[in-house]
Amino acid sequence: MNRISPETFDELCPSSMLPIRMQNKWAPLVMRLLGEGTQAFSELRRALPRTSAKELTRALRSLDRDGFITRDTDGDAPGYRLTPLGQSLLAVLLDVYAWTAKHWDELVDARERADRPEPGRPSTTC
């Protein structure tokens, strides 16, 4: 097995340039929505009711900064849309979504096992 090079996680290496930053869980969902076409901020907000306006704005800014989306201000209905770079990444994300759907039961079972309290340990739920 090849060992990971120490340079793998340097600031300017491919590993550090992962397109969807793990700390922004809304970015992949925004990209999926924009895969359906240009959408206004309010449309994205309605489609993602569990996110705040601040979180959505942060996701949009991150995606824009990385070149995956752009904001159209022309025409009657300004909104956000995927760039060609964003469309190419969406294709990869759709594969990940398909994998998730295929393994859904296994993922849920694993989480339930991990969240189950150990015998003799008090539960943290009310």
PDB file of N, CA, C and O in Angstrom, residues 1-9 13 15:
ATOM      1  N   MET A   1       0.846  -1.176   0.000  1.00  0.00           N
ATOM      2  CA  MET A   1       0.000   0.000   0.000  1.00  0.00           C
ATOM      3  C   MET A   1       0.892   1.240   0.000  1.00  0.00           C
ATOM      4  O   MET A   1       1.862   1.315   0.735  1.00  0.00           O
ATOM      5  N   ASN A   2       0.557   2.214  -0.825  1.00  0.00           N
ATOM      6  CA  ASN A   2       1.317   3.467  -0.880  1.00  0.00           C
ATOM      7  C   ASN A   2       0.958   4.348   0.301  1.00  0.00           C
ATOM      8  O   ASN A   2      -0.210   4.483   0.649  1.00  0.00           O
ATOM      9  N   ARG A   3       1.969   4.936   0.891  1.00  0.00           N
ATOM     10  CA  ARG A   3       1.742   5.858   2.004  1.00  0.00           C
ATOM     11  C   ARG A   3       1.406   7.231   1.443  1.00  0.00           C
ATOM     12  O   ARG A   3       1.877   7.621   0.384  1.00  0.00           O
ATOM     13  N   ILE A   4       0.603   7.961   2.187  1.00  0.00           N
ATOM     14  CA  ILE A   4       0.230   9.313   1.782  1.00  0.00           C
ATOM     15  C   ILE A   4       1.432  10.227   1.975  1.00  0.00           C
ATOM     16  O   ILE A   4       2.059  10.237   3.034  1.00  0.00           O
ATOM     17  N   SER A   5       1.726  10.988   0.953  1.00  0.00           N
ATOM     18  CA  SER A   5       2.840  11.924   1.009  1.00  0.00           C
ATOM     19  C   SER A   5       2.534  13.039   2.003  1.00  0.00           C
ATOM     20  O   SER A   5       1.392  13.502   2.079  1.00  0.00           O
ATOM     21  N   PRO A   6       3.537  13.519   2.752  1.00  0.00           N
ATOM     22  CA  PRO A   6       3.311  14.631   3.674  1.00  0.00           C
ATOM     23  C   PRO A   6       2.797  15.894   2.969  1.00  0.00           C
ATOM     24  O   PRO A   6       2.136  16.719   3.571  1.00  0.00           O
ATOM     25  N   GLU A   7       3.099  16.025   1.672  1.00  0.00           N
ATOM     26  CA  GLU A   7       2.662  17.200   0.932  1.00  0.00           C
ATOM     27  C   GLU A   7       1.173  17.141   0.547  1.00  0.00           C
ATOM     28  O   GLU A   7       0.610  18.113   0.078  1.00  0.00           O
ATOM     29  N   THR A   8       0.556  15.986   0.753  1.00  0.00           N
ATOM     30  CA  THR A   8      -0.836  15.794   0.336  1.00  0.00           C
ATOM     31  C   THR A   8      -1.764  16.854   0.912  1.00  0.00           C
ATOM     32  O   THR A   8      -2.708  17.278   0.256  1.00  0.00           O
ATOM     33  N   PHE A   9      -1.506  17.293   2.112  1.00  0.00           N
ATOM     34  CA  PHE A   9      -2.414  18.220   2.765  1.00  0.00           C
ATOM     35  C   PHE A   9      -1.851  19.636   2.873  1.00  0.00           C
ATOM     36  O   PHE A   9      -2.317  20.445   3.663  1.00  0.00           O
ATOM     37  N   CYS A  13      -2.282  22.002  -2.431  1.00  0.00           N
ATOM     38  CA  CYS A  13      -2.313  20.699  -3.090  1.00  0.00           C
ATOM     39  C   CYS A  13      -3.760  20.325  -3.408  1.00  0.00           C
ATOM     40  O   CYS A  13      -4.695  20.923  -2.871  1.00  0.00           O
ATOM     41  N   SER A  15      -5.677  17.940  -2.452  1.00  0.00           N
ATOM     42  CA  SER A  15      -6.494  17.544  -1.309  1.00  0.00           C
ATOM     43  C   SER A  15      -7.078  18.742  -0.571  1.00  0.00           C
ATOM     44  O   SER A  15      -8.178  18.682  -0.042  1.00  0.00           O
TER      45      SER A  15
END
